[in-house]
Each structure stands twice: as C-alpha cells, then as structure tokens.
mmCIF file of C-alpha atoms and ligand atoms in Angstrom:
data_model
loop_
_atom_site.group_PDB
_atom_site.id
_atom_site.type_symbol
_atom_site.label_atom_id
_atom_site.label_comp_id
_atom_site.label_asym_id
_atom_site.label_seq_id
_atom_site.Cartn_x
_atom_site.Cartn_y
_atom_site.Cartn_z
ATOM 1 C CA MET A 1 0.000 0.000 0.000
ATOM 2 C CA ARG A 2 3.064 2.208 -0.228
ATOM 3 C CA GLY A 3 2.279 5.541 -1.843
ATOM 4 C CA VAL A 4 -1.461 4.829 -1.915
ATOM 5 C CA GLU A 5 -3.752 7.705 -1.034
ATOM 6 C CA VAL A 6 -5.408 5.923 1.864
ATOM 7 C CA SER A 7 -6.260 6.956 5.401
ATOM 8 C CA VAL A 8 -6.334 4.017 7.818
ATOM 9 C CA LEU A 9 -9.043 4.468 10.478
ATOM 10 C CA ILE A 10 -8.735 2.324 13.602
ATOM 11 C CA PRO A 11 -11.700 2.366 15.987
ATOM 12 C CA ALA A 12 -10.049 1.306 19.251
ATOM 13 C CA ALA A 13 -12.302 3.046 21.748
ATOM 14 C CA GLY A 14 -14.202 0.006 23.001
ATOM 15 C CA ASN A 15 -13.982 -1.132 26.601
ATOM 16 C CA GLY A 16 -13.591 -4.799 25.698
ATOM 17 C CA GLU A 17 -16.556 -5.715 27.879
ATOM 18 C CA ARG A 18 -17.004 -9.294 26.624
ATOM 19 C CA LEU A 19 -13.330 -9.996 27.315
ATOM 20 C CA GLY A 20 -13.299 -8.184 30.648
ATOM 21 C CA LEU A 21 -9.610 -7.196 30.503
ATOM 22 C CA GLY A 22 -9.978 -3.466 29.833
ATOM 23 C CA PRO A 23 -9.727 -1.680 26.458
ATOM 24 C CA LYS A 24 -8.477 -4.117 23.792
ATOM 25 C CA ALA A 25 -6.185 -1.473 22.286
ATOM 26 C CA PHE A 26 -3.854 -1.932 25.278
ATOM 27 C CA LEU A 27 -4.141 -5.699 25.578
ATOM 28 C CA ARG A 28 -0.809 -7.477 25.028
ATOM 29 C CA VAL A 29 -0.329 -10.392 22.658
ATOM 30 C CA GLY A 30 3.116 -11.711 21.773
ATOM 31 C CA GLY A 31 4.786 -8.874 23.683
ATOM 32 C CA ARG A 32 3.013 -5.986 21.959
ATOM 33 C CA THR A 33 -0.349 -4.284 22.344
ATOM 34 C CA LEU A 34 -3.187 -4.904 19.892
ATOM 35 C CA LEU A 35 -2.818 -1.268 18.852
ATOM 36 C CA GLU A 36 0.862 -1.863 18.031
ATOM 37 C CA TRP A 37 -0.090 -4.920 15.957
ATOM 38 C CA ALA A 38 -2.619 -2.866 13.998
ATOM 39 C CA LEU A 39 -0.158 -0.044 13.375
ATOM 40 C CA GLU A 40 2.460 -2.554 12.250
ATOM 41 C CA ALA A 41 0.021 -4.026 9.696
ATOM 42 C CA PHE A 42 -0.495 -0.557 8.175
ATOM 43 C CA ARG A 43 3.005 0.842 8.641
ATOM 44 C CA GLU A 44 3.193 1.899 4.988
ATOM 45 C CA ALA A 45 -0.042 3.917 5.112
ATOM 46 C CA ALA A 46 0.197 7.640 4.372
ATOM 47 C CA GLU A 47 -2.144 8.485 7.274
ATOM 48 C CA VAL A 48 -3.288 6.507 10.341
ATOM 49 C CA LEU A 49 -6.009 7.791 12.688
ATOM 50 C CA VAL A 50 -6.917 5.990 15.913
ATOM 51 C CA ALA A 51 -9.959 6.480 18.186
ATOM 52 C CA LEU A 52 -9.129 5.748 21.841
ATOM 53 C CA PRO A 53 -11.453 5.473 24.862
ATOM 54 C CA PRO A 54 -12.187 8.872 26.447
ATOM 55 C CA GLY A 55 -9.481 9.708 28.963
ATOM 56 C CA ALA A 56 -6.988 7.133 27.623
ATOM 57 C CA GLU A 57 -3.428 8.358 27.405
ATOM 58 C CA PRO A 58 -2.254 8.236 23.745
ATOM 59 C CA PRO A 59 0.763 5.922 23.669
ATOM 60 C CA GLU A 60 4.046 7.645 22.949
ATOM 61 C CA ALA A 61 6.334 6.771 20.051
ATOM 62 C CA LEU A 62 3.548 5.377 17.877
ATOM 63 C CA ARG A 63 3.133 6.854 14.399
ATOM 64 C CA ALA A 64 -0.556 7.795 14.364
ATOM 65 C CA THR A 65 -2.978 10.606 15.133
ATOM 66 C CA PHE A 66 -5.113 9.900 18.195
ATOM 67 C CA LEU A 67 -8.689 11.094 18.701
ATOM 68 C CA GLU A 68 -11.255 10.504 21.403
ATOM 69 C CA GLY A 69 -13.774 7.819 20.395
ATOM 70 C CA GLY A 70 -17.558 8.024 20.703
ATOM 71 C CA ARG A 71 -20.120 5.999 22.656
ATOM 72 C CA THR A 72 -20.433 3.385 19.890
ATOM 73 C CA ARG A 73 -18.134 1.962 17.229
ATOM 74 C CA GLN A 74 -20.167 3.837 14.624
ATOM 75 C CA GLU A 75 -19.641 7.149 16.421
ATOM 76 C CA SER A 76 -15.918 6.445 16.759
ATOM 77 C CA VAL A 77 -15.614 5.752 13.020
ATOM 78 C CA ALA A 78 -17.631 8.904 12.235
ATOM 79 C CA ARG A 79 -15.135 10.984 14.208
ATOM 80 C CA LEU A 80 -12.180 9.351 12.479
ATOM 81 C CA LEU A 81 -13.826 9.922 9.084
ATOM 82 C CA GLU A 82 -14.180 13.625 9.777
ATOM 83 C CA ALA A 83 -10.444 13.831 10.346
ATOM 84 C CA ALA A 84 -9.438 11.713 7.307
ATOM 85 C CA SER A 85 -7.702 13.732 4.586
ATOM 86 C CA LEU A 86 -7.177 11.192 1.772
ATOM 87 C CA PRO A 87 -9.585 9.921 -0.940
ATOM 88 C CA LEU A 88 -9.664 6.281 0.248
ATOM 89 C CA VAL A 89 -10.190 4.904 3.753
ATOM 90 C CA LEU A 90 -9.535 1.490 5.264
ATOM 91 C CA VAL A 91 -11.485 0.912 8.490
ATOM 92 C CA HIS A 92 -9.920 -1.719 10.718
ATOM 93 C CA ASP A 93 -10.950 -2.977 14.167
ATOM 94 C CA VAL A 94 -8.109 -2.981 16.657
ATOM 95 C CA ALA A 95 -9.326 -6.384 17.885
ATOM 96 C CA ARG A 96 -7.940 -8.105 14.731
ATOM 97 C CA PRO A 97 -4.159 -8.092 15.150
ATOM 98 C CA PHE A 98 -3.213 -10.508 12.354
ATOM 99 C CA VAL A 99 -3.792 -8.817 9.019
ATOM 100 C CA SER A 100 -1.570 -9.941 6.166
ATOM 101 C CA ARG A 101 -0.201 -7.660 3.489
ATOM 102 C CA ALA A 102 -2.029 -9.804 0.900
ATOM 103 C CA LEU A 103 -5.376 -9.191 2.623
ATOM 104 C CA VAL A 104 -4.811 -5.428 2.726
ATOM 105 C CA GLU A 105 -3.842 -5.437 -0.975
ATOM 106 C CA ARG A 106 -6.948 -7.444 -1.965
ATOM 107 C CA VAL A 107 -9.241 -5.040 -0.150
ATOM 108 C CA LEU A 108 -7.472 -1.993 -1.570
ATOM 109 C CA GLU A 109 -7.565 -3.244 -5.132
ATOM 110 C CA ALA A 110 -11.304 -3.957 -4.985
ATOM 111 C CA THR A 111 -11.921 -0.626 -3.262
ATOM 112 C CA ARG A 112 -10.104 1.297 -5.978
ATOM 113 C CA ALA A 113 -12.147 -0.535 -8.613
ATOM 114 C CA THR A 114 -15.589 -0.360 -6.986
ATOM 115 C CA GLY A 115 -15.596 2.186 -4.126
ATOM 116 C CA ALA A 116 -16.498 -0.274 -1.357
ATOM 117 C CA ALA A 117 -15.018 -3.682 -0.506
ATOM 118 C CA VAL A 118 -14.919 -6.017 2.495
ATOM 119 C CA PRO A 119 -13.228 -9.355 3.279
ATOM 120 C CA VAL A 120 -15.511 -12.309 4.029
ATOM 121 C CA LEU A 121 -15.172 -15.987 4.946
ATOM 122 C CA PRO A 122 -17.403 -19.007 4.420
ATOM 123 C CA VAL A 123 -19.105 -20.343 7.555
ATOM 124 C CA PRO A 124 -17.523 -23.668 8.579
ATOM 125 C CA ASP A 125 -20.122 -24.760 11.152
ATOM 126 C CA THR A 126 -23.735 -25.819 10.817
ATOM 127 C CA LEU A 127 -26.045 -22.901 11.659
ATOM 128 C CA VAL A 128 -29.322 -23.291 13.515
ATOM 129 C CA ARG A 129 -32.134 -21.017 14.688
ATOM 130 C CA PRO A 130 -32.912 -22.325 18.198
ATOM 131 C CA GLU A 131 -36.541 -23.064 19.095
ATOM 132 C CA GLY A 132 -36.598 -22.170 22.773
ATOM 133 C CA GLU A 133 -33.919 -24.389 24.292
ATOM 134 C CA GLY A 134 -34.095 -26.885 21.423
ATOM 135 C CA TYR A 135 -32.696 -27.432 17.959
ATOM 136 C CA GLY A 136 -34.748 -25.545 15.381
ATOM 137 C CA GLU A 137 -34.510 -24.712 11.724
ATOM 138 C CA VAL A 138 -31.094 -25.092 10.089
ATOM 139 C CA VAL A 139 -29.956 -22.014 8.184
ATOM 140 C CA PRO A 140 -28.088 -22.943 4.975
ATOM 141 C CA ARG A 141 -24.502 -21.960 5.693
ATOM 142 C CA GLU A 142 -23.655 -21.837 1.957
ATOM 143 C CA ALA A 143 -25.794 -18.703 1.746
ATOM 144 C CA LEU A 144 -23.892 -16.857 4.491
ATOM 145 C CA ARG A 145 -20.487 -15.247 5.034
ATOM 146 C CA LEU A 146 -18.580 -13.956 8.059
ATOM 147 C CA VAL A 147 -17.560 -10.312 7.622
ATOM 148 C CA GLN A 148 -14.105 -9.065 8.646
ATOM 149 C CA THR A 149 -12.061 -5.889 8.506
ATOM 150 C CA PRO A 150 -10.189 -4.006 7.026
ATOM 151 C CA GLN A 151 -13.085 -2.599 4.995
ATOM 152 C CA GLY A 152 -12.233 -0.167 2.201
ATOM 153 C CA PHE A 153 -14.268 2.749 0.824
ATOM 154 C CA PHE A 154 -14.062 5.929 -1.170
ATOM 155 C CA THR A 155 -13.871 8.434 1.696
ATOM 156 C CA ALA A 156 -16.683 10.570 0.249
ATOM 157 C CA LEU A 157 -18.970 7.527 -0.027
ATOM 158 C CA LEU A 158 -18.446 6.425 3.574
ATOM 159 C CA ARG A 159 -18.999 9.986 4.781
ATOM 160 C CA GLU A 160 -22.292 10.085 2.896
ATOM 161 C CA ALA A 161 -23.264 6.683 4.360
ATOM 162 C CA HIS A 162 -22.542 7.853 7.933
ATOM 163 C CA ALA A 163 -24.476 11.086 7.386
ATOM 164 C CA TYR A 164 -27.426 9.060 6.017
ATOM 165 C CA ALA A 165 -27.292 6.714 9.027
ATOM 166 C CA ARG A 166 -27.287 9.671 11.425
ATOM 167 C CA ARG A 167 -30.337 11.211 9.738
ATOM 168 C CA ARG A 168 -32.187 7.880 9.783
ATOM 169 C CA GLY A 169 -31.038 6.772 13.244
ATOM 170 C CA LEU A 170 -29.455 3.589 11.826
ATOM 171 C CA ALA A 171 -27.079 1.646 14.070
ATOM 172 C CA ALA A 172 -24.570 -0.756 12.521
ATOM 173 C CA THR A 173 -21.796 -3.055 13.701
ATOM 174 C CA ASP A 174 -19.668 -2.382 10.618
ATOM 175 C CA ASP A 175 -19.356 0.240 7.891
ATOM 176 C CA ALA A 176 -20.354 -1.851 4.885
ATOM 177 C CA GLN A 177 -23.897 -2.059 6.319
ATOM 178 C CA LEU A 178 -24.225 1.707 6.175
ATOM 179 C CA VAL A 179 -22.985 1.874 2.585
ATOM 180 C CA ARG A 180 -25.522 -0.845 1.663
ATOM 181 C CA ALA A 181 -28.282 1.068 3.464
ATOM 182 C CA LEU A 182 -27.436 4.011 1.221
ATOM 183 C CA GLY A 183 -28.140 1.715 -1.759
ATOM 184 C CA TYR A 184 -24.527 1.370 -2.891
ATOM 185 C CA PRO A 185 -23.090 -2.109 -3.616
ATOM 186 C CA VAL A 186 -20.216 -3.493 -1.552
ATOM 187 C CA ALA A 187 -17.771 -5.914 -3.208
ATOM 188 C CA LEU A 188 -16.657 -9.066 -1.380
ATOM 189 C CA VAL A 189 -13.051 -10.299 -1.370
ATOM 190 C CA ALA A 190 -11.545 -13.361 0.299
ATOM 191 C CA GLY A 191 -10.888 -12.865 4.009
ATOM 192 C CA GLU A 192 -8.432 -14.796 6.169
ATOM 193 C CA ARG A 193 -9.066 -17.138 9.100
ATOM 194 C CA THR A 194 -6.082 -15.603 10.907
ATOM 195 C CA ALA A 195 -7.725 -12.151 10.793
ATOM 196 C CA PHE A 196 -10.224 -13.282 13.450
ATOM 197 C CA LYS A 197 -11.528 -10.859 16.079
ATOM 198 C CA ILE A 198 -10.260 -11.305 19.624
ATOM 199 C CA THR A 199 -13.524 -11.369 21.553
ATOM 200 C CA TYR A 200 -13.463 -14.113 24.211
ATOM 201 C CA PRO A 201 -10.692 -15.121 26.667
ATOM 202 C CA GLU A 202 -9.818 -18.314 24.726
ATOM 203 C CA ASP A 203 -9.167 -16.194 21.616
ATOM 204 C CA LEU A 204 -6.149 -14.823 23.483
ATOM 205 C CA THR A 205 -4.559 -18.260 23.753
ATOM 206 C CA LEU A 206 -4.991 -18.685 20.018
ATOM 207 C CA ALA A 207 -3.577 -15.201 19.409
ATOM 208 C CA GLU A 208 -0.485 -15.916 21.544
ATOM 209 C CA ALA A 209 0.222 -19.012 19.457
ATOM 210 C CA LEU A 210 -0.265 -17.113 16.191
ATOM 211 C CA ALA A 211 1.939 -14.250 17.386
ATOM 212 C CA ARG A 212 4.820 -16.700 17.727
ATOM 213 C CA ALA A 213 4.325 -17.905 14.147
ATOM 214 C CA TRP A 214 3.691 -14.441 12.638
ATOM 215 C CA ASN A 215 6.834 -12.896 11.167
ATOM 216 C CA VAL A 216 6.788 -9.125 11.395
HETATM 217 O O1 C5P B 1 -17.283 -4.359 20.509
HETATM 218 P P1 C5P B 1 -17.119 -4.475 19.035
HETATM 219 O O2 C5P B 1 -16.664 -5.816 18.585
HETATM 220 O O3 C5P B 1 -18.266 -3.963 18.248
HETATM 221 O O4 C5P B 1 -15.906 -3.495 18.699
HETATM 222 C C1 C5P B 1 -15.376 -3.412 17.403
HETATM 223 C C2 C5P B 1 -14.316 -2.323 17.369
HETATM 224 O O5 C5P B 1 -14.914 -1.061 17.618
HETATM 225 C C3 C5P B 1 -13.203 -2.496 18.408
HETATM 226 O O6 C5P B 1 -11.960 -2.284 17.759
HETATM 227 C C4 C5P B 1 -13.526 -1.430 19.440
HETATM 228 O O7 C5P B 1 -12.377 -0.905 20.085
HETATM 229 C C5 C5P B 1 -14.185 -0.354 18.582
HETATM 230 N N1 C5P B 1 -15.092 0.542 19.336
HETATM 231 C C6 C5P B 1 -14.883 1.921 19.299
HETATM 232 N N2 C5P B 1 -15.707 2.765 20.018
HETATM 233 C C7 C5P B 1 -16.709 2.281 20.760
HETATM 234 C C8 C5P B 1 -16.944 0.867 20.808
HETATM 235 C C9 C5P B 1 -16.134 0.025 20.067
HETATM 236 O O8 C5P B 1 -13.943 2.383 18.633
HETATM 237 N N3 C5P B 1 -17.457 3.131 21.467
#
C-alpha cells in the first residue's frame, strides 16, 4: 500500500466488555499491544487515525494521530472519518491483530475498482435457529459469510453513508452495512481465518500461538 492515497481508520475506543480485561487497544499479545499490531500491519499507510477510549493516554512513540472515540463503534468511526484527509479509507478494528499484506492489498484493489469492498469468509459450522432451548430450523450456511475488517471505501462515499445513518437513526456493527443502506453495492473479497476478532478469553490463547508464528 506504499504511496497509496489511503487513510487508515482504527476504531479502538471500546472497553472490551465481553473480554473483561480493559480496552483491547492496550491488551498485550506476543509482547506488543493490539494497537501496536494494527499499526504494524499498516506501517506503509500515508495516514493513520486511531480512536481511543475517552481519557486514555495516547501511547508515545507510535506513528498515528489519536482522537477521542464516541459511545459506539459507529460514532468512533464517524469521528475518524471527519479527520481523514485522503480519498480512500480502510477501516480496521483494533481487535484483529493478524492482518496480512495480501489481505490489505486485496481489499485496496477492490476498493479502488468499486468504491467499497470487504473481506468475508465461508461459515464452517452448521447454523441453527434455536426453538426455545431446542434445535430448530437449520440455516443454509452456503448462503452466508462472516464479515471481517479491514473494509475499504471511497472516503466521500463512507462519509455520505454515515451522514445518512445519522439522519435515519441507523445503528450498525460495521461500515459496509451503512454503505448498503445508502443503496450502494459493496464488493466481497476473500478474508483470512487468521484475521479473526479477539472477543473471548480463549481467543487470546490462540492469538499468543499465532503471534509466535507471525513474522513481522
Ligand atoms: O465491541 P465491538 O466488537 O463492536 O468493537 C469493534 C471495534 O470497535 C473495536 O476495535 C472497538 O475498540 C471499537 N469501538 C470503538 N468505540 C466504541 C466501541 C467500540 O472504537 N465506542
């Protein structure tokens, strides 16, 4: 991504409630914080903006611009978007430390071509809609995908999508949803199993093992 006109936006203002170990940005895996992992993955980016929890001390010696996040992920991204100065953005959750160069390139290429692109994975498990406490209707997994980050957009398009969501009171867990709500198509590219989101305590064990294998 060297020389590419892209602003990397990292919402890292969550409190990591499901994990219960404080803000994920400052969680250590393989001897470095999740924020350091994310910045390493995008070290060639022309601009990196990070939203931190209110009151958090911006870490020293990290090459990024730090802003205060909002009450939700969506609000944090909206703040980062306002500050972005380049024509493309990549939005990446701090909770996904293992992002390969190949994944970033795939997303960027599709974003340049279409204006909006996200990495997805097939669903490996059987999916079921529970009926009370029991086994209900099976949902065909072939029809579904798991959505990851980084997600790429024309900056102007994502700004329009966030403005539309604000006017309509839409709440979304990722940015592609808002672009779709605006009526604009979002391209899918192949995601990576290693780019999983650290959410539960056992994910940390997995992340420690991957950190040892990951050459950076
Ligand atoms: O909790 P969730 O999985 O939705 O968080 C996804 C990402 O959004 C995380 O990187 C988290 O730090 C970020 N976030 C944020 N501001 C919030 C809540 C979450 O930047 N208010």
